[in-house]
Short mmCIF file of N, CA and C and ligand atoms in Angstrom, two decimals:
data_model
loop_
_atom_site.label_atom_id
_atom_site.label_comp_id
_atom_site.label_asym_id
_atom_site.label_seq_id
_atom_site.Cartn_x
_atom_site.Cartn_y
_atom_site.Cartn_z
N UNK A 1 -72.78 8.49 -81.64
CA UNK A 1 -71.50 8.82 -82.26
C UNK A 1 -71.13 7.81 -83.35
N UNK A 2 -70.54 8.36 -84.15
CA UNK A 2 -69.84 7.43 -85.34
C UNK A 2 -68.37 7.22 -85.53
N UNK A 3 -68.21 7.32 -86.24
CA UNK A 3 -66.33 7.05 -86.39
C UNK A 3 -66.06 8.58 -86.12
N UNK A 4 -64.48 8.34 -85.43
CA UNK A 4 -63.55 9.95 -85.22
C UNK A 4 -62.73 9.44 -86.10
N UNK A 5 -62.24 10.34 -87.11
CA UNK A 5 -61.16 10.63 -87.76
C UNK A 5 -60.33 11.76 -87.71
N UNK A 6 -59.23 11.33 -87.99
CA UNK A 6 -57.96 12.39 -87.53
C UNK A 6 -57.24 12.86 -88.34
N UNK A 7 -57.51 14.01 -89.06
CA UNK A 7 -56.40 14.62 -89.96
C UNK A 7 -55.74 15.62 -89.98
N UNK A 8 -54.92 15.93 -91.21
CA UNK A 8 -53.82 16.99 -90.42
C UNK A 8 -52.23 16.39 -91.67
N UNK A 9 -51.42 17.41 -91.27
CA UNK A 9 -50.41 17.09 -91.91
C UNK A 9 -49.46 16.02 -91.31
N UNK A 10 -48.07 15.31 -92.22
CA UNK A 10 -47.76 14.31 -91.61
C UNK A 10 -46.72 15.29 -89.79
N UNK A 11 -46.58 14.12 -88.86
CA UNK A 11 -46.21 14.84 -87.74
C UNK A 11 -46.78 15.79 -86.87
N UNK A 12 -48.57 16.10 -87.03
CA UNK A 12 -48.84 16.53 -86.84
C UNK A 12 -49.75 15.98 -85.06
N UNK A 13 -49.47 14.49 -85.32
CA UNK A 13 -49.82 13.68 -84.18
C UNK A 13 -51.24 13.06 -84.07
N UNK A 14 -51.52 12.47 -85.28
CA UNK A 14 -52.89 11.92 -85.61
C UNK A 14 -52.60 10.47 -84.72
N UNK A 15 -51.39 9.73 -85.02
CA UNK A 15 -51.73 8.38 -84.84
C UNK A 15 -51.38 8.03 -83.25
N UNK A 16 -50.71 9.14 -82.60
CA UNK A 16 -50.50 9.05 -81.07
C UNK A 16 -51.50 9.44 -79.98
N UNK A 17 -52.15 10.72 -80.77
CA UNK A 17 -53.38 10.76 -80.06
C UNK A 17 -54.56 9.91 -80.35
N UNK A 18 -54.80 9.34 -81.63
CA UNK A 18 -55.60 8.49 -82.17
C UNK A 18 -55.38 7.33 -80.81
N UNK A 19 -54.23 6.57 -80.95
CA UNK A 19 -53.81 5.40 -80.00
C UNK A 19 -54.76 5.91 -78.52
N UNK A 20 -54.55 7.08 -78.40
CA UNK A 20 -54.91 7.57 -76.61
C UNK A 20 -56.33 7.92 -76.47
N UNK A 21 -57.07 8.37 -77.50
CA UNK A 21 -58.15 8.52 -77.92
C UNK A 21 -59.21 7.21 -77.55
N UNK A 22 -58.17 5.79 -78.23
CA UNK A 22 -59.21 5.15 -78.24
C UNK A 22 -59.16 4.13 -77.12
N UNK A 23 -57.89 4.57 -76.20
CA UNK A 23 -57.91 4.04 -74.83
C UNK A 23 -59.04 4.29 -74.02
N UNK A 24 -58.50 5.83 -74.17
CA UNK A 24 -59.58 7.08 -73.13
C UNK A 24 -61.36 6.37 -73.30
N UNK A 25 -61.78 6.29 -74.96
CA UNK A 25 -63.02 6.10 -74.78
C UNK A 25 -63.26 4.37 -75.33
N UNK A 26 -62.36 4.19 -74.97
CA UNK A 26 -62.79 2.59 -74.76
C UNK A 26 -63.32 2.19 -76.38
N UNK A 27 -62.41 3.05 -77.55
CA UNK A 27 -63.11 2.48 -78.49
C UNK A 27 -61.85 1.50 -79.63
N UNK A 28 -61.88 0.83 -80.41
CA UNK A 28 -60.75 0.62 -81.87
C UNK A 28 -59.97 1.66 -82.15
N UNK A 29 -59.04 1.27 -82.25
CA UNK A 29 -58.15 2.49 -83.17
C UNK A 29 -57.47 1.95 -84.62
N UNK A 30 -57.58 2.54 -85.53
CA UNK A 30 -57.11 2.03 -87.01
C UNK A 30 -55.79 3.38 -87.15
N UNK A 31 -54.26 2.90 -87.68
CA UNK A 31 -54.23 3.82 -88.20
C UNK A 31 -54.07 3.47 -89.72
N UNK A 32 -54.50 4.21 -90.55
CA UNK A 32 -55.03 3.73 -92.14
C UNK A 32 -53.51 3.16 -93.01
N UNK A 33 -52.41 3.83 -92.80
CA UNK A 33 -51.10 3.62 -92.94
C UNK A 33 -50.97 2.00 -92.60
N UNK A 34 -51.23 1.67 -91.50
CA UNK A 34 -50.95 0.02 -90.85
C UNK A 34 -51.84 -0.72 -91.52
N UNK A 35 -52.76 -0.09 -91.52
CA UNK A 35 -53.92 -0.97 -92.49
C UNK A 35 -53.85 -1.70 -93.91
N UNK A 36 -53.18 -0.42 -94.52
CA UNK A 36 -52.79 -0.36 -96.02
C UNK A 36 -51.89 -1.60 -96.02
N UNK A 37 -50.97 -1.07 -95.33
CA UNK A 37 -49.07 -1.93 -95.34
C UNK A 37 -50.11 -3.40 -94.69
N UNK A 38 -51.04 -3.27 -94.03
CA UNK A 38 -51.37 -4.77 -93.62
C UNK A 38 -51.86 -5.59 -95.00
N UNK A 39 -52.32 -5.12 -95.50
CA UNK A 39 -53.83 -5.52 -96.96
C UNK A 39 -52.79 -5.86 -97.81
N UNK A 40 -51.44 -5.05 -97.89
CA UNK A 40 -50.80 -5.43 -99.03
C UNK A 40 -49.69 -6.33 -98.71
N UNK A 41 -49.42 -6.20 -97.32
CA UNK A 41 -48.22 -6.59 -97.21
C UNK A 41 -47.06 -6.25 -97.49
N UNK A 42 -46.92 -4.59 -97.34
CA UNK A 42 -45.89 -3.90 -97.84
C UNK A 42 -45.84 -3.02 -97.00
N UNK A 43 -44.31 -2.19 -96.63
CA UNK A 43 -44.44 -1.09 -95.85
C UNK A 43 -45.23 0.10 -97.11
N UNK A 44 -44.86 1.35 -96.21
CA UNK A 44 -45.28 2.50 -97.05
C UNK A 44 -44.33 3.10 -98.53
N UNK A 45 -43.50 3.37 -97.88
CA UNK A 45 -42.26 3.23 -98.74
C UNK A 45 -42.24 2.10 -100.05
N UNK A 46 -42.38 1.35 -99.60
CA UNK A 46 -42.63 0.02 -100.80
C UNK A 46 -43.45 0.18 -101.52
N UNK A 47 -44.41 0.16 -101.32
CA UNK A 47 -46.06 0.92 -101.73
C UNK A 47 -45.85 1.91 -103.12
N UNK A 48 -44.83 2.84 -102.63
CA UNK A 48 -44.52 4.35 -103.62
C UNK A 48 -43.47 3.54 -104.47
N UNK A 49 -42.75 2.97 -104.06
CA UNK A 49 -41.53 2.52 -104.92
C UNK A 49 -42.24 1.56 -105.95
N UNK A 50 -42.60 0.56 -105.80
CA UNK A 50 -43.49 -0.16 -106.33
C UNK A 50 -44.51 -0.23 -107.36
N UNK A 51 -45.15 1.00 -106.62
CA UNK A 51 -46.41 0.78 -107.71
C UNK A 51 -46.80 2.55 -107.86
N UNK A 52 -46.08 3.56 -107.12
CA UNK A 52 -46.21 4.84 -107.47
C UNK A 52 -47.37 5.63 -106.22
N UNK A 53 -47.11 6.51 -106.24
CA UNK A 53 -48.28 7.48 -105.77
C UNK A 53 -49.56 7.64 -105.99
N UNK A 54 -49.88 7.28 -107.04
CA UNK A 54 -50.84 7.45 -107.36
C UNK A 54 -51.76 6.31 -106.82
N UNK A 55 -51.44 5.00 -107.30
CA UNK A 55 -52.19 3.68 -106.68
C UNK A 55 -52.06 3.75 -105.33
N UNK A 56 -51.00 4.33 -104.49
CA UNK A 56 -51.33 4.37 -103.09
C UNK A 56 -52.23 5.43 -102.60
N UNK A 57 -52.61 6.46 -103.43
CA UNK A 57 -54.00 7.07 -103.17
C UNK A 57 -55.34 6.51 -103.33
N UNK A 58 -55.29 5.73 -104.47
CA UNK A 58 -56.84 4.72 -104.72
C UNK A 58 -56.34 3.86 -103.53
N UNK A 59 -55.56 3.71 -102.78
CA UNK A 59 -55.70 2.53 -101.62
C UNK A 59 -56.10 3.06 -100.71
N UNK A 60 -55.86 3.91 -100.43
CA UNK A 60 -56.37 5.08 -99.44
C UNK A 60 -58.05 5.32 -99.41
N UNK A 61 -58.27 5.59 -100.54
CA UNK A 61 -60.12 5.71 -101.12
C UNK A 61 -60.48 4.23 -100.47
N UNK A 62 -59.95 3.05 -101.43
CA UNK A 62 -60.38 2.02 -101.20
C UNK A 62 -60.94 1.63 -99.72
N UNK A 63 -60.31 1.96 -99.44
CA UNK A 63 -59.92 1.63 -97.49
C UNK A 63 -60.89 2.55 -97.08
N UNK A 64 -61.11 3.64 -97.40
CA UNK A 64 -62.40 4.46 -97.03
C UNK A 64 -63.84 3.65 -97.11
N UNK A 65 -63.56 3.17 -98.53
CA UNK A 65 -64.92 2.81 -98.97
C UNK A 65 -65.65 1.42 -98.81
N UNK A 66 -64.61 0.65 -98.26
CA UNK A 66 -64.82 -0.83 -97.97
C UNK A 66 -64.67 -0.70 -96.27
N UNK A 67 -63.99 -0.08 -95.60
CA UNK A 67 -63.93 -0.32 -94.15
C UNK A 67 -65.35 0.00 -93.45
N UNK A 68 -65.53 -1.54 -92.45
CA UNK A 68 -67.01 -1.95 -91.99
C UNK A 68 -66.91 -1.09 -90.57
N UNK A 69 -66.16 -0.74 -89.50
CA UNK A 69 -66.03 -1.15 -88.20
C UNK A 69 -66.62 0.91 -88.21
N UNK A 70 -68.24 0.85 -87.75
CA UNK A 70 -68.36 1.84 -87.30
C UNK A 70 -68.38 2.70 -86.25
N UNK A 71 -68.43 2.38 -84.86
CA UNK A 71 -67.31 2.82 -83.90
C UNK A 71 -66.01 2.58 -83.40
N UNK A 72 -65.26 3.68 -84.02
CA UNK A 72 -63.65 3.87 -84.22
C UNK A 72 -62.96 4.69 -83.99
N UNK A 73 -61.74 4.79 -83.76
CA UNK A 73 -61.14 5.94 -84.27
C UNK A 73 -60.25 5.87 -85.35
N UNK A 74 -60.15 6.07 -85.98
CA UNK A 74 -59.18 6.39 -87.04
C UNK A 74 -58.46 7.86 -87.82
N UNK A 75 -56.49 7.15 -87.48
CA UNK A 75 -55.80 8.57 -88.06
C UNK A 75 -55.57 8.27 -89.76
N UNK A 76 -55.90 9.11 -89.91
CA UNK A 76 -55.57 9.45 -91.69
C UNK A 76 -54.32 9.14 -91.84
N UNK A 77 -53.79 9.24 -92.92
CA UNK A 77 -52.84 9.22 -93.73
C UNK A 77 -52.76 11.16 -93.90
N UNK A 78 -51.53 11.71 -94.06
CA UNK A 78 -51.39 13.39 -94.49
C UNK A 78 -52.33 13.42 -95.68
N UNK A 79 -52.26 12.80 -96.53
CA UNK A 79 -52.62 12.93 -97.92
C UNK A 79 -54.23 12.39 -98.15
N UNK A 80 -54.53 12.35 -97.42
CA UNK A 80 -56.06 11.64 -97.52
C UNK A 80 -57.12 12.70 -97.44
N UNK A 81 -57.19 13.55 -96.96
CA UNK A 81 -58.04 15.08 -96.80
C UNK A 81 -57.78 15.75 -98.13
N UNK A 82 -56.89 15.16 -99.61
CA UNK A 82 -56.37 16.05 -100.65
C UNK A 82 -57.61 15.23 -101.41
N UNK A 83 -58.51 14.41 -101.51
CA UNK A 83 -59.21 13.59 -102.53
C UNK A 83 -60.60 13.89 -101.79
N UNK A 84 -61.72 14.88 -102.68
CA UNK A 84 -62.86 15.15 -102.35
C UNK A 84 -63.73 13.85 -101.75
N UNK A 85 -63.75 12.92 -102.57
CA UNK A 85 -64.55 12.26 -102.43
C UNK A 85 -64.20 11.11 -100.86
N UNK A 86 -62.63 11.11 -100.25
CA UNK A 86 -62.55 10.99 -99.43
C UNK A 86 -62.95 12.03 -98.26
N UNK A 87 -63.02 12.83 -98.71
CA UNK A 87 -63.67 14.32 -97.75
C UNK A 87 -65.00 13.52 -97.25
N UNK A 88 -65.97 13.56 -98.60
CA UNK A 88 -67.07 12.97 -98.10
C UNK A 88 -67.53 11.60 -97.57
N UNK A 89 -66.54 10.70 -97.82
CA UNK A 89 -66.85 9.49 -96.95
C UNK A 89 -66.68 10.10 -95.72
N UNK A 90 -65.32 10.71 -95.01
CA UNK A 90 -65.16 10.82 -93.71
C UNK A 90 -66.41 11.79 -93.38
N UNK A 91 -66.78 12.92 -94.08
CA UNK A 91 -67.53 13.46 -93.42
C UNK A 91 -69.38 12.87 -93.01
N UNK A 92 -69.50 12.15 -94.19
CA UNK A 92 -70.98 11.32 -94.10
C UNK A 92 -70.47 10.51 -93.00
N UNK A 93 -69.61 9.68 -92.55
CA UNK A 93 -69.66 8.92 -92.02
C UNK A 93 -68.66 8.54 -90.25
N UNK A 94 -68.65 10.05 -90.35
CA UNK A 94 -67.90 10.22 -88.97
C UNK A 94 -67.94 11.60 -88.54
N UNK A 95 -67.01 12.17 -87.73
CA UNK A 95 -66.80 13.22 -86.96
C UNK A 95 -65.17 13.30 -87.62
N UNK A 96 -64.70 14.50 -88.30
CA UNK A 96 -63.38 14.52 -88.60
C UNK A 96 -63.03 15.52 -87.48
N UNK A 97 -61.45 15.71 -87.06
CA UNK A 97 -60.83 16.92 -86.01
C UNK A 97 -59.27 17.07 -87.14
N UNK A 98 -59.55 18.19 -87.00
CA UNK A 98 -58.23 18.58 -88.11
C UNK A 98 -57.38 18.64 -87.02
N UNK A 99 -56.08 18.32 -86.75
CA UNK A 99 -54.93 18.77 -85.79
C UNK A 99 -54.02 19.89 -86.25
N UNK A 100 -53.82 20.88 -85.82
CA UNK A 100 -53.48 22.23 -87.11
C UNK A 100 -51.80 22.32 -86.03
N UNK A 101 -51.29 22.05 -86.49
CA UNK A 101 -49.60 22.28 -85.95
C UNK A 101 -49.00 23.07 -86.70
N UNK A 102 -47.46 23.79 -86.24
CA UNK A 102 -47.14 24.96 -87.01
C UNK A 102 -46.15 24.01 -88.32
N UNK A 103 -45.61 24.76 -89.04
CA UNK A 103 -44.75 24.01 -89.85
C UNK A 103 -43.79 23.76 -89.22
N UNK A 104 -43.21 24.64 -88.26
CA UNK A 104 -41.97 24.40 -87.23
C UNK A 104 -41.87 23.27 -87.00
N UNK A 105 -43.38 23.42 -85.75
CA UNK A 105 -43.11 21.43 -84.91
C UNK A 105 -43.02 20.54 -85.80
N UNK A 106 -43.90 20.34 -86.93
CA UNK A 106 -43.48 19.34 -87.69
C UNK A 106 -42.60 19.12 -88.14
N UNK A 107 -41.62 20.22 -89.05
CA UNK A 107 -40.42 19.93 -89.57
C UNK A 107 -39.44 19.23 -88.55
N UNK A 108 -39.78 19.58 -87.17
CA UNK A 108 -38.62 18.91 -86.38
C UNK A 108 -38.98 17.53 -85.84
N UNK A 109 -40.44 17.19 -86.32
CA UNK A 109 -40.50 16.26 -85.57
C UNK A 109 -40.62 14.57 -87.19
N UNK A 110 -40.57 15.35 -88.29
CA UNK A 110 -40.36 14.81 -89.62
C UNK A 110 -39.19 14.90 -90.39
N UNK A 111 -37.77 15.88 -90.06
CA UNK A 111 -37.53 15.97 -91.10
C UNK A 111 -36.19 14.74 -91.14
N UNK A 112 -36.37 13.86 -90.19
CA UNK A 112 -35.55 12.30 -90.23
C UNK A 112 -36.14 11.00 -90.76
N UNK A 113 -37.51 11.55 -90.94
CA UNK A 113 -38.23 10.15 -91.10
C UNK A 113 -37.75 9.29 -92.30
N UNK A 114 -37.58 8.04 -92.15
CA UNK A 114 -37.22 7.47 -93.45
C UNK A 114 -38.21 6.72 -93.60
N UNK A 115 -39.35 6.67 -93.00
CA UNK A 115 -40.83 5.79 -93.43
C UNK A 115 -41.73 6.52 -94.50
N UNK A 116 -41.33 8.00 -94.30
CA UNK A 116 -41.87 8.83 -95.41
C UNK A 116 -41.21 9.46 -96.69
N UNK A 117 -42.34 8.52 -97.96
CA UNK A 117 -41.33 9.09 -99.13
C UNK A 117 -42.09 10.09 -99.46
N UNK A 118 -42.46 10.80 -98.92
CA UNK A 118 -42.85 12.81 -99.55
C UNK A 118 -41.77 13.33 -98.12
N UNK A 119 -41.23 12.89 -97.69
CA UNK A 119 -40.35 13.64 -96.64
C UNK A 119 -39.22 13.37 -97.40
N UNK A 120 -38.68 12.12 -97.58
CA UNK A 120 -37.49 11.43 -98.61
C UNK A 120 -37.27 12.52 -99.70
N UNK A 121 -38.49 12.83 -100.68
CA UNK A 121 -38.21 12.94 -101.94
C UNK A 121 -38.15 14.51 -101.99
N UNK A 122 -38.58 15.40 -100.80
CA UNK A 122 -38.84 16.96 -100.88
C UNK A 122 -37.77 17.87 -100.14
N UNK A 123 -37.53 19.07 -100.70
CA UNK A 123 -36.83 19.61 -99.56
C UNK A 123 -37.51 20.53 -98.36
N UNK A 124 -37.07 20.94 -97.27
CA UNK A 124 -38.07 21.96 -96.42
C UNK A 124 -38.58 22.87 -97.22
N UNK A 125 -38.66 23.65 -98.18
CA UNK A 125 -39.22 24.13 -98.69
C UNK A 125 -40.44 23.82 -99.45
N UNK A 126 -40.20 22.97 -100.11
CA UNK A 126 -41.38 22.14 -100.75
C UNK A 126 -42.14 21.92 -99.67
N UNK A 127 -41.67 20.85 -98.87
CA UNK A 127 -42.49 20.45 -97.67
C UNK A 127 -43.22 21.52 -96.88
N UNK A 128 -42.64 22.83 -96.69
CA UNK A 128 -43.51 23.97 -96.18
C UNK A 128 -44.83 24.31 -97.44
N UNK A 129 -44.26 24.44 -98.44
CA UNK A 129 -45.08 24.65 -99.67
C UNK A 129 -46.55 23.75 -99.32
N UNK A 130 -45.81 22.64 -99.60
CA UNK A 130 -47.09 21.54 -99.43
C UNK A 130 -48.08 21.52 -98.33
N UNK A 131 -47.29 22.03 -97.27
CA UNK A 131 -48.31 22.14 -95.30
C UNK A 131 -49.12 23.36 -95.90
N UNK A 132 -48.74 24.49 -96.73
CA UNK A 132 -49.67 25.48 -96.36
C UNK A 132 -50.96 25.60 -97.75
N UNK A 133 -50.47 24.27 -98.81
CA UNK A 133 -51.37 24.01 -100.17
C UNK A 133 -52.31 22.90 -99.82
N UNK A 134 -51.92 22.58 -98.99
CA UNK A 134 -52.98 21.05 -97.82
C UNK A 134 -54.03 21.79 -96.80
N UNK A 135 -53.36 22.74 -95.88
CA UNK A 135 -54.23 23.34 -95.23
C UNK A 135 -55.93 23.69 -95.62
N UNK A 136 -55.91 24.55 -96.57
CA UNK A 136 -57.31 24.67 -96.38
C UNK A 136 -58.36 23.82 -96.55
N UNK A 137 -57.60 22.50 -97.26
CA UNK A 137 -58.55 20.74 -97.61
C UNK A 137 -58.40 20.42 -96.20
N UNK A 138 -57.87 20.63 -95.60
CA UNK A 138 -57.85 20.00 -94.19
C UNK A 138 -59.07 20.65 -93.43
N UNK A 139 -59.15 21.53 -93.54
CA UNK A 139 -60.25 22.32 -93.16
C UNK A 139 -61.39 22.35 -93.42
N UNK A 140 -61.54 22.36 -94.69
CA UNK A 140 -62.74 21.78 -95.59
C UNK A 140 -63.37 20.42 -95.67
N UNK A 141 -62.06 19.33 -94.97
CA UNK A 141 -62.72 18.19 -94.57
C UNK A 141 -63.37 18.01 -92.81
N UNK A 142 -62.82 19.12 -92.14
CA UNK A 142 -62.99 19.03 -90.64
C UNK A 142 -64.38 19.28 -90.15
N UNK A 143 -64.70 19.12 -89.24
CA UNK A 143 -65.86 19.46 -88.15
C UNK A 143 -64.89 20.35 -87.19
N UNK A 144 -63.85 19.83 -87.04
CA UNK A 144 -63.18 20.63 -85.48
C UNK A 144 -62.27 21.02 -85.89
N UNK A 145 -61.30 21.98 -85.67
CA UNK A 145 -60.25 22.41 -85.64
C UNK A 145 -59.00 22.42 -84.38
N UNK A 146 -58.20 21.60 -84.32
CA UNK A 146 -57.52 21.54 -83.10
C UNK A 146 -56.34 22.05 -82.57
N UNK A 147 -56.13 22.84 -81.89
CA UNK A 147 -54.74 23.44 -81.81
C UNK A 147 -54.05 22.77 -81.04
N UNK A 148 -52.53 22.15 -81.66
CA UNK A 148 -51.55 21.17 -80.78
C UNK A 148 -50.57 21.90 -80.23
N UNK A 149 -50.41 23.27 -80.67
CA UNK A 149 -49.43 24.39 -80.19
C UNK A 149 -49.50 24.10 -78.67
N UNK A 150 -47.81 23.99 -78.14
CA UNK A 150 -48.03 24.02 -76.68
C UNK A 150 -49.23 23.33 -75.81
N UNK A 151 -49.15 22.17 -76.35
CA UNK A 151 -50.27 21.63 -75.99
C UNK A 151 -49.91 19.78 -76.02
N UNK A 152 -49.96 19.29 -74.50
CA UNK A 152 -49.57 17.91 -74.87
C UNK A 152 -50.48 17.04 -75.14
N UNK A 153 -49.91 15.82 -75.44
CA UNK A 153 -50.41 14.48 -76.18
C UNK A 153 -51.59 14.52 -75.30
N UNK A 154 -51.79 14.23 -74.30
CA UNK A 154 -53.16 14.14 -73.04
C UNK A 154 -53.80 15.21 -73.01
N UNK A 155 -53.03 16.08 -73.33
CA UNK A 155 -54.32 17.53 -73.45
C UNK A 155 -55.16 17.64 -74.57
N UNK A 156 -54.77 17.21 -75.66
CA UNK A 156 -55.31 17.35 -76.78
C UNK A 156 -55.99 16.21 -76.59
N UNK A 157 -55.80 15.09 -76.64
CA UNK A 157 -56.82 14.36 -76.35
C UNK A 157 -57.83 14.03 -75.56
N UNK A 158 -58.17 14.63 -74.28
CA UNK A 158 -58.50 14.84 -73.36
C UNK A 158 -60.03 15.85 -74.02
N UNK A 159 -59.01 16.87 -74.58
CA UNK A 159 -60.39 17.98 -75.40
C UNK A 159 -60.79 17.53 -76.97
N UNK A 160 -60.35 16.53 -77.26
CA UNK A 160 -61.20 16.00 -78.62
C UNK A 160 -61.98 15.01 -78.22
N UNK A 161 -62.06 14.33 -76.67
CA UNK A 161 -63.05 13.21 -76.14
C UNK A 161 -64.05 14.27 -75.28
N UNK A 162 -63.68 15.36 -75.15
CA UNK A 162 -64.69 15.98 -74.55
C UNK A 162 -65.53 16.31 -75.56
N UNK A 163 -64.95 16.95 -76.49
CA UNK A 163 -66.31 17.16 -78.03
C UNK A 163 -66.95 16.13 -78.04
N UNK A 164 -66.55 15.23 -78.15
CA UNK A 164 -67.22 14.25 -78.37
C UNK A 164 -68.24 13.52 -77.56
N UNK A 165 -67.83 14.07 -76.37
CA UNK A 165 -69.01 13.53 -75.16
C UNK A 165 -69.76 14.28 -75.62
N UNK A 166 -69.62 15.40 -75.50
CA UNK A 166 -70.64 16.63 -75.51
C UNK A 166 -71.75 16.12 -76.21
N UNK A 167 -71.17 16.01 -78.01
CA UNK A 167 -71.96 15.89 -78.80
C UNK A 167 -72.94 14.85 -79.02
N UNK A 168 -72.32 13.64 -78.07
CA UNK A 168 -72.67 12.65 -77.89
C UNK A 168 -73.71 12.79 -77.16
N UNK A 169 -74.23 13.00 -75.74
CA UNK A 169 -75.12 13.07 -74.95
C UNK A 169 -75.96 14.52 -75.30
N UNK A 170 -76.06 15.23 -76.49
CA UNK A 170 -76.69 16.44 -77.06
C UNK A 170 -77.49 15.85 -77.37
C1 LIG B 201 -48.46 11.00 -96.55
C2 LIG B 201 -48.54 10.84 -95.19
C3 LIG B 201 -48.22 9.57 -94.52
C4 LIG B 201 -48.44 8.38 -95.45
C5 LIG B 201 -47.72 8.59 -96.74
C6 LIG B 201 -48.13 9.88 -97.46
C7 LIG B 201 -48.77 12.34 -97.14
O1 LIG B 201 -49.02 9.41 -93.35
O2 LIG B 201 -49.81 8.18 -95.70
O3 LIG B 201 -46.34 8.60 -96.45
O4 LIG B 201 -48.97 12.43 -98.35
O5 LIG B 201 -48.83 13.31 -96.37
P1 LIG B 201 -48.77 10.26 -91.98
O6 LIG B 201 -49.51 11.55 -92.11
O7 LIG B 201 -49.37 9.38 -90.94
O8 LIG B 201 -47.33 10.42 -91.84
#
């Protein structure tokens, strides 16, 4: 096995199951967000205010392309499955699981966040816009597809460490 990566839209529960993920199999957990804000010394928010969107996407690449630690888990960032060439780092170099949630759960479980400035700066509409113009890159970066519908934190993780056994001892 190689690195698991976790993507999906924001709220979709990359970095909670990521955390349980890497209890369950006894491995690292990164989430790329903490990483970033670690390297720079800035929250996320700061990051966009600062220096724009755009440079916090080459940080994102960056962090793809320099990070050593090859058994891991690591949750994406929402926006990280939108840059091809991050497609193909994660995919050369890990196992991706898309987490596919409805726009519903997310909106309720995002639409307070003040850590996120694409939640800050959009209205639900946009923000629906954006979940269903992300989707099919999410897909296109995945190996797995995961359904979180009615489905808890331990369940879902429970069946993304089972893929992974599987594939593992195949
Ligand atoms: C973003 C998602 C955030 C964070 C940044 C931008 C996005 O991560 O990287 O605020 O563009 O969807 P989470 O998906 O962990 O919230």
């Amino acid at each position: 096995m190689k690195r698991v990566y976790l993507v999906g839209f924001m709220g979709s529960g990359k970095s909670a199951i990521g955390k349980r993920l890497g209890t369950l199999l006894n491995l690292p957990f990164y989430d790329m967000d903490t990483e970033i804000a670690k390297r720079t010394g800035m929250t996320i928010p700061q990051i966009f205010e600062t220096y724009g969107e755009e440079s916090f996407r080459e940080m994102e690449t960056e962090f793809l392309r320099t990070f050593h630690d090859s058994y891991c888990i690591i949750a994406t960032g929402g926006g990280v499955a939108m840059r091809e060439e991050n497609r193909k780092i994660m995919r050369r170099t890990g196992l991706v699981f898309f987490l596919n949630s409805s726009f519903r759960d997310i909106w309720r479980r995002i639409s307070t966040d003040s850590n996120r400035p694409i939640v800050q700066r959009s209205s639900r509409h946009e923000l629906e816009r954006l979940f269903h113009k992300r989707k099919p890159l999410y897909l296109q970066s995945a190996h797995f597809k995961v359904e979180t519908t009615n489905r808890t934190l331990n369940e879902i993780t429970q069946y993304i460490a089972s893929q992974i056994v599987r594939l593992t001892i195949q």
